[in-house]
Amino acid sequence: MGKKKEDRKKQEKDRNREEVISCAIVPFYKKGYRGVTVPEIAAAVEFGVGTLYRLFPGGKEEIYHAMMEIVVRAFEKEIEKHMNGAENEVDMVRRYIRAAAAVYEAYPRQMVMYVRDTAGVGLDLGFGLTKEFAFRYRACAAHVEQALIKGQEKGEFTVLPPGMSMMCLRSAINGFFMSSLENEEKKTISETVGLIETFFFNGVLKKN
């Protein structure tokens, strides 16, 4: 009986944590990480502040990182799905853009919040995340970073200072998707992917 009771309590706690993570994105998105308070998060979930702290002793920081862990896991999954079978360096970049597109499509508010309030366009990929999440998030970009370097060595891409090509790629991805999600006249995911590819490849592909 004792084990079953413990299991039920754990399941209930897990459900409550999931509810907090699901509901908290609204106040986080509206007010930003720095602007939102724990009482506001508790009100959105309809939990008491004490209950919220029992579920997340680290407060809003722990809740934020729990939300971002879901996004990091999704990015890892999309990278694995899209990057396998890339034919060349250009194809690998295209597949990376599509992997990022899938995450933006699935988690638009989380991605807008992360870029707008924590990461910024063009900054360190892992900025604002825990060490573990930052490591995992950077690992998602490792293959495409190597593809950009190899493409420069093969004379396919314009030679830029180390890290600059990746920064340009990430800036294009974040910039176009942020613009699409926050403007009233939203473009489809495929339209935005096309804009990113046109913008990025016009800048880095060697002209014959």
Coordinates of N, CA, C and O in Angstrom, one line a residue, residues 48-171:
G48 N -2.0 28.1 -5.4 CA -1.5 29.0 -4.5 C 0.0 29.2 -4.6 O 0.7 28.3 -5.2
V49 N 0.5 30.3 -4.2 CA 2.0 30.5 -4.3 C 2.8 29.4 -3.6 O 3.8 28.9 -4.0
G50 N 2.3 29.0 -2.4 CA 2.9 28.0 -1.6 C 3.0 26.7 -2.4 O 4.0 26.0 -2.4
T51 N 1.9 26.3 -3.0 CA 1.8 25.1 -3.8 C 2.8 25.2 -5.0 O 3.5 24.2 -5.3
L52 N 2.9 26.4 -5.6 CA 3.8 26.5 -6.7 C 5.3 26.3 -6.2 O 6.1 25.6 -6.9
Y53 N 5.6 26.8 -5.1 CA 7.0 26.6 -4.6 C 7.3 25.2 -4.1 O 8.4 24.7 -4.2
R54 N 6.2 24.5 -3.7 CA 6.4 23.1 -3.4 C 6.7 22.3 -4.6 O 7.5 21.3 -4.6
L55 N 6.1 22.6 -5.7 CA 6.3 22.0 -7.0 C 7.6 22.4 -7.7 O 8.3 21.6 -8.3
F56 N 7.9 23.7 -7.5 CA 9.2 24.2 -8.1 C 9.9 25.1 -7.1 O 9.7 26.3 -7.0
P57 N 10.7 24.4 -6.2 CA 11.4 25.2 -5.1 C 12.2 26.3 -5.6 O 12.4 27.3 -4.9
G58 N 12.7 26.2 -6.9 CA 13.5 27.3 -7.5 C 12.7 28.4 -8.0 O 13.3 29.4 -8.7
G59 N 11.4 28.4 -7.9 CA 10.6 29.5 -8.3 C 10.5 29.7 -9.8 O 10.6 28.7 -10.6
K60 N 10.4 30.9 -10.3 CA 10.2 31.1 -11.7 C 11.4 30.7 -12.6 O 11.2 30.3 -13.7
E61 N 12.6 30.7 -12.0 CA 13.8 30.3 -12.8 C 13.7 28.8 -13.1 O 13.9 28.3 -14.2
E62 N 13.2 28.0 -12.1 CA 13.1 26.5 -12.3 C 11.9 26.3 -13.3 O 12.1 25.4 -14.1
I63 N 10.9 27.0 -13.2 CA 9.7 26.9 -14.1 C 10.2 27.2 -15.5 O 9.9 26.5 -16.5
Y64 N 10.9 28.3 -15.7 CA 11.4 28.7 -17.0 C 12.3 27.6 -17.6 O 12.1 27.2 -18.8
H65 N 13.2 27.1 -16.8 CA 14.1 26.0 -17.4 C 13.4 24.7 -17.7 O 13.7 24.0 -18.6
A66 N 12.3 24.5 -16.9 CA 11.5 23.3 -17.2 C 10.8 23.5 -18.6 O 10.7 22.5 -19.4
M67 N 10.3 24.7 -18.9 CA 9.8 25.0 -20.2 C 10.8 24.8 -21.3 O 10.5 24.2 -22.3
M68 N 12.0 25.3 -21.1 CA 13.0 25.3 -22.1 C 13.5 23.9 -22.3 O 14.0 23.6 -23.4
E69 N 13.5 23.1 -21.3 CA 13.9 21.7 -21.5 C 13.1 21.0 -22.5 O 13.6 20.2 -23.4
I70 N 11.8 21.3 -22.5 CA 10.9 20.7 -23.5 C 11.3 21.1 -24.9 O 11.3 20.4 -25.9
V71 N 11.7 22.4 -25.1 CA 12.1 22.9 -26.4 C 13.4 22.3 -26.8 O 13.6 22.0 -28.0
V72 N 14.3 22.2 -25.9 CA 15.6 21.6 -26.2 C 15.4 20.2 -26.7 O 16.0 19.7 -27.7
R73 N 14.6 19.4 -26.0 CA 14.3 18.0 -26.4 C 13.7 18.0 -27.8 O 14.0 17.1 -28.6
A74 N 12.8 18.9 -28.1 CA 12.2 19.0 -29.4 C 13.2 19.3 -30.5 O 13.2 18.7 -31.6
F75 N 14.1 20.2 -30.2 CA 15.2 20.5 -31.1 C 16.1 19.3 -31.4 O 16.4 19.0 -32.6
E76 N 16.4 18.6 -30.4 CA 17.3 17.4 -30.5 C 16.6 16.4 -31.4 O 17.2 15.8 -32.3
K77 N 15.3 16.2 -31.2 CA 14.5 15.3 -32.0 C 14.4 15.7 -33.5 O 14.6 14.9 -34.4
E78 N 14.2 17.0 -33.7 CA 14.1 17.5 -35.1 C 15.4 17.4 -35.8 O 15.5 17.1 -37.0
I79 N 16.5 17.7 -35.1 CA 17.9 17.7 -35.7 C 18.1 16.2 -36.1 O 18.6 16.0 -37.2
E80 N 17.8 15.3 -35.3 CA 18.1 13.9 -35.6 C 17.3 13.5 -36.8 O 17.8 12.7 -37.7
K81 N 16.0 13.9 -36.9 CA 15.1 13.6 -38.0 C 15.6 14.2 -39.3 O 15.5 13.6 -40.3
H82 N 15.9 15.5 -39.3 CA 16.2 16.2 -40.5 C 17.6 16.1 -41.0 O 17.8 16.1 -42.2
M83 N 18.6 15.9 -40.1 CA 20.0 16.0 -40.6 C 20.5 14.7 -41.2 O 21.5 14.7 -41.9
N84 N 19.9 13.6 -40.8 CA 20.4 12.3 -41.4 C 20.1 12.3 -42.9 O 19.1 12.6 -43.4
G85 N 21.2 11.9 -43.7 CA 21.0 11.7 -45.1 C 21.3 13.0 -45.9 O 21.0 13.0 -47.1
A86 N 21.9 14.0 -45.2 CA 22.2 15.2 -46.0 C 23.3 14.9 -47.1 O 24.2 14.2 -46.9
E87 N 23.0 15.4 -48.3 CA 23.9 15.1 -49.4 C 25.2 15.9 -49.5 O 26.2 15.5 -50.0
N88 N 25.1 17.2 -49.0 CA 26.3 18.0 -49.0 C 26.1 19.1 -48.0 O 25.2 19.2 -47.3
E89 N 27.1 20.1 -48.0 CA 27.1 21.1 -47.0 C 25.8 22.0 -47.2 O 25.2 22.4 -46.2
V90 N 25.5 22.4 -48.4 CA 24.3 23.2 -48.6 C 23.1 22.5 -48.1 O 22.2 23.1 -47.5
D91 N 22.9 21.3 -48.5 CA 21.8 20.5 -48.0 C 21.7 20.4 -46.5 O 20.6 20.5 -45.9
M92 N 22.8 20.3 -45.9 CA 22.9 20.2 -44.4 C 22.4 21.5 -43.8 O 21.6 21.5 -42.8
V93 N 22.7 22.7 -44.4 CA 22.3 24.0 -43.9 C 20.7 24.1 -44.1 O 20.0 24.5 -43.2
R94 N 20.3 23.6 -45.2 CA 18.8 23.7 -45.5 C 18.1 22.8 -44.5 O 17.0 23.2 -44.0
R95 N 18.6 21.6 -44.2 CA 17.9 20.7 -43.2 C 17.9 21.3 -41.8 O 17.0 21.2 -41.1
Y96 N 19.0 22.0 -41.5 CA 19.1 22.7 -40.2 C 18.0 23.8 -40.1 O 17.3 23.9 -39.0
I97 N 17.8 24.5 -41.1 CA 16.8 25.6 -41.1 C 15.4 24.9 -40.9 O 14.6 25.4 -40.2
R98 N 15.2 23.8 -41.6 CA 13.9 23.1 -41.5 C 13.7 22.5 -40.1 O 12.5 22.5 -39.6
A99 N 14.7 22.1 -39.5 CA 14.6 21.6 -38.1 C 14.2 22.7 -37.1 O 13.4 22.5 -36.3
A100 N 14.9 23.9 -37.3 CA 14.6 25.0 -36.5 C 13.1 25.5 -36.8 O 12.4 25.8 -35.8
A101 N 12.7 25.4 -38.0 CA 11.3 25.8 -38.4 C 10.3 24.9 -37.7 O 9.3 25.4 -37.2
A102 N 10.6 23.6 -37.6 CA 9.7 22.7 -36.9 C 9.5 23.0 -35.4 O 8.4 22.9 -34.9
V103 N 10.6 23.4 -34.8 CA 10.5 23.8 -33.4 C 9.8 25.1 -33.2 O 9.0 25.3 -32.3
Y104 N 10.1 26.1 -34.1 CA 9.3 27.4 -34.0 C 7.8 27.1 -34.2 O 7.0 27.8 -33.6
E105 N 7.5 26.2 -35.1 CA 6.1 25.9 -35.4 C 5.4 25.3 -34.2 O 4.2 25.6 -33.9
A106 N 6.1 24.4 -33.5 CA 5.5 23.6 -32.4 C 5.5 24.5 -31.1 O 4.6 24.3 -30.3
Y107 N 6.5 25.3 -30.9 CA 6.6 26.1 -29.7 C 6.9 27.6 -30.0 O 7.9 28.2 -29.6
P108 N 5.9 28.2 -30.6 CA 6.1 29.6 -31.0 C 6.4 30.6 -29.9 O 7.3 31.4 -29.9
R109 N 5.5 30.5 -28.8 CA 5.7 31.4 -27.7 C 7.0 31.2 -27.0 O 7.6 32.2 -26.6
Q110 N 7.3 30.0 -26.7 CA 8.6 29.7 -26.0 C 9.8 30.2 -26.8 O 10.7 30.8 -26.2
M111 N 9.8 30.1 -28.1 CA 10.9 30.5 -28.9 C 11.0 32.0 -29.0 O 12.0 32.6 -28.9
V112 N 9.8 32.7 -29.1 CA 9.8 34.1 -29.1 C 10.3 34.7 -27.8 O 11.1 35.6 -27.7
M113 N 9.8 34.1 -26.7 CA 10.2 34.5 -25.4 C 11.7 34.3 -25.2 O 12.4 35.2 -24.7
Y114 N 12.2 33.2 -25.6 CA 13.7 32.9 -25.4 C 14.5 33.9 -26.2 O 15.5 34.4 -25.7
V115 N 14.2 34.1 -27.5 CA 15.0 35.0 -28.3 C 14.8 36.4 -27.8 O 15.8 37.2 -27.7
R116 N 13.6 36.8 -27.6 CA 13.3 38.2 -27.2 C 13.9 38.6 -25.9 O 14.5 39.7 -25.7
D117 N 13.7 37.8 -24.9 CA 14.1 38.2 -23.5 C 15.4 37.6 -23.0 O 15.9 38.2 -22.0
T118 N 15.9 36.6 -23.6 CA 17.1 35.9 -23.0 C 18.2 35.8 -24.0 O 19.3 36.2 -23.6
A119 N 18.0 35.3 -25.1 CA 19.1 35.0 -26.0 C 19.5 36.2 -26.9 O 20.7 36.6 -27.0
G120 N 18.5 36.8 -27.5 CA 18.8 37.9 -28.4 C 19.3 37.3 -29.8 O 19.6 36.1 -29.8
V121 N 19.2 38.0 -30.8 CA 19.5 37.5 -32.1 C 21.1 37.5 -32.3 O 21.7 38.6 -32.1
G122 N 21.6 36.4 -32.6 CA 23.1 36.3 -32.9 C 24.0 36.1 -31.8 O 25.2 36.0 -31.9
L123 N 23.4 36.0 -30.6 CA 24.3 35.7 -29.4 C 24.5 34.2 -29.2 O 24.0 33.4 -29.9
D124 N 25.3 33.9 -28.1 CA 25.6 32.5 -27.8 C 24.3 31.7 -27.8 O 23.4 32.0 -27.1
L125 N 24.4 30.5 -28.5 CA 23.2 29.6 -28.5 C 22.7 29.2 -27.2 O 21.5 29.0 -27.0
G126 N 23.6 29.0 -26.2 CA 23.2 28.5 -24.9 C 23.0 29.6 -23.9 O 22.8 29.2 -22.7
F127 N 23.1 30.8 -24.3 CA 22.9 31.9 -23.3 C 21.6 31.8 -22.6 O 20.6 31.7 -23.2
G128 N 21.6 31.9 -21.3 CA 20.4 31.9 -20.5 C 19.8 30.5 -20.1 O 18.8 30.4 -19.4
L129 N 20.5 29.5 -20.6 CA 20.1 28.1 -20.2 C 21.0 27.6 -19.2 O 22.1 28.1 -18.9
T130 N 20.6 26.5 -18.5 CA 21.5 25.8 -17.6 C 22.7 25.2 -18.4 O 22.6 25.1 -19.6
K131 N 23.7 24.8 -17.7 CA 24.9 24.3 -18.4 C 24.5 23.0 -19.2 O 25.0 22.9 -20.3
E132 N 23.7 22.2 -18.6 CA 23.3 21.0 -19.3 C 22.5 21.3 -20.6 O 22.8 20.8 -21.7
F133 N 21.5 22.2 -20.5 CA 20.7 22.5 -21.6 C 21.5 23.3 -22.7 O 21.3 23.1 -23.9
A134 N 22.4 24.1 -22.2 CA 23.2 24.9 -23.2 C 24.1 23.9 -24.0 O 24.3 24.1 -25.2
F135 N 24.7 22.9 -23.3 CA 25.5 22.0 -23.9 C 24.7 21.2 -25.0 O 25.2 21.0 -26.1
R136 N 23.5 20.8 -24.6 CA 22.7 20.0 -25.5 C 22.2 20.9 -26.7 O 22.2 20.4 -27.8
Y137 N 21.9 22.1 -26.4 CA 21.4 23.0 -27.5 C 22.6 23.3 -28.5 O 22.4 23.3 -29.7
R138 N 23.8 23.6 -28.0 CA 24.9 23.8 -28.8 C 25.2 22.6 -29.7 O 25.7 22.7 -30.8
A139 N 25.1 21.4 -29.1 CA 25.4 20.1 -29.8 C 24.5 20.0 -31.0 O 24.9 19.4 -32.0
C140 N 23.3 20.5 -30.9 CA 22.3 20.5 -32.1 C 22.9 21.2 -33.3 O 22.6 20.9 -34.4
A141 N 23.7 22.2 -33.0 CA 24.3 23.0 -34.1 C 25.6 22.6 -34.6 O 26.2 23.1 -35.5
A142 N 26.2 21.6 -33.9 CA 27.6 21.2 -34.2 C 27.8 20.7 -35.6 O 28.7 21.1 -36.3
H143 N 26.9 19.9 -36.1 CA 27.0 19.4 -37.5 C 26.9 20.5 -38.5 O 27.7 20.5 -39.5
V144 N 26.0 21.4 -38.4 CA 25.9 22.5 -39.4 C 27.0 23.5 -39.3 O 27.5 24.0 -40.3
E145 N 27.6 23.7 -38.1 CA 28.8 24.5 -37.9 C 29.9 23.9 -38.7 O 30.7 24.6 -39.4
Q146 N 30.1 22.6 -38.6 CA 31.2 21.9 -39.3 C 30.9 22.0 -40.8 O 31.9 22.1 -41.6
A147 N 29.6 21.9 -41.2 CA 29.3 22.0 -42.6 C 29.7 23.4 -43.2 O 30.2 23.5 -44.3
L148 N 29.4 24.4 -42.4 CA 29.8 25.8 -42.8 C 31.3 25.9 -43.0 O 31.7 26.6 -43.9
I149 N 32.0 25.4 -42.1 CA 33.5 25.4 -42.1 C 34.0 24.7 -43.3 O 34.8 25.1 -44.1
K150 N 33.5 23.4 -43.5 CA 33.9 22.6 -44.6 C 33.5 23.3 -46.0 O 34.3 23.2 -46.9
G151 N 32.4 23.9 -46.0 CA 31.9 24.6 -47.2 C 32.9 25.7 -47.6 O 33.1 25.9 -48.8
Q152 N 33.4 26.4 -46.6 CA 34.4 27.5 -46.8 C 35.7 26.9 -47.4 O 36.3 27.4 -48.3
E153 N 36.1 25.8 -46.7 CA 37.3 25.1 -47.2 C 37.3 24.6 -48.6 O 38.2 24.6 -49.3
K154 N 36.1 24.2 -49.0 CA 35.9 23.6 -50.4 C 35.6 24.8 -51.4 O 35.5 24.5 -52.6
G155 N 35.5 26.0 -50.9 CA 35.3 27.1 -51.8 C 33.8 27.3 -52.2 O 33.5 28.1 -53.1
E156 N 32.9 26.6 -51.5 CA 31.5 26.8 -51.8 C 30.9 28.0 -51.1 O 30.0 28.6 -51.7
F157 N 31.4 28.3 -49.9 CA 30.8 29.4 -49.1 C 31.9 30.5 -49.0 O 33.1 30.3 -49.1
T158 N 31.4 31.7 -48.9 CA 32.3 32.9 -48.7 C 33.0 32.7 -47.4 O 32.4 32.3 -46.4
V159 N 34.3 32.9 -47.4 CA 35.1 32.8 -46.2 C 34.9 33.9 -45.2 O 35.0 35.1 -45.6
L160 N 34.4 33.6 -44.0 CA 34.2 34.6 -42.9 C 35.0 34.2 -41.7 O 35.4 33.1 -41.6
P161 N 35.1 35.2 -40.8 CA 35.8 34.8 -39.5 C 35.1 33.7 -38.8 O 33.9 33.5 -39.0
P162 N 35.9 32.9 -38.0 CA 35.3 31.8 -37.2 C 34.1 32.2 -36.5 O 34.0 33.1 -35.8
G163 N 33.0 31.3 -36.7 CA 31.8 31.6 -36.0 C 30.8 32.6 -36.6 O 29.6 32.6 -36.3
M164 N 31.3 33.4 -37.6 CA 30.5 34.4 -38.2 C 29.4 33.8 -39.0 O 28.3 34.3 -39.0
S165 N 29.7 32.7 -39.8 CA 28.7 32.1 -40.6 C 27.6 31.6 -39.8 O 26.4 31.7 -40.2
M166 N 27.9 30.9 -38.7 CA 26.9 30.4 -37.8 C 26.0 31.5 -37.2 O 24.8 31.4 -37.1
M167 N 26.7 32.5 -36.8 CA 26.0 33.7 -36.2 C 25.0 34.3 -37.2 O 23.8 34.6 -36.9
C168 N 25.4 34.4 -38.5 CA 24.6 34.9 -39.6 C 23.4 34.0 -39.8 O 22.3 34.4 -40.0
L169 N 23.6 32.7 -39.8 CA 22.6 31.7 -40.0 C 21.5 31.8 -38.9 O 20.3 31.9 -39.1
R170 N 22.0 31.8 -37.6 CA 21.1 31.9 -36.5 C 20.4 33.2 -36.5 O 19.2 33.3 -36.1
S171 N 21.0 34.3 -36.9 CA 20.4 35.6 -36.9 C 19.3 35.6 -38.0 O 18.2 36.2 -37.7

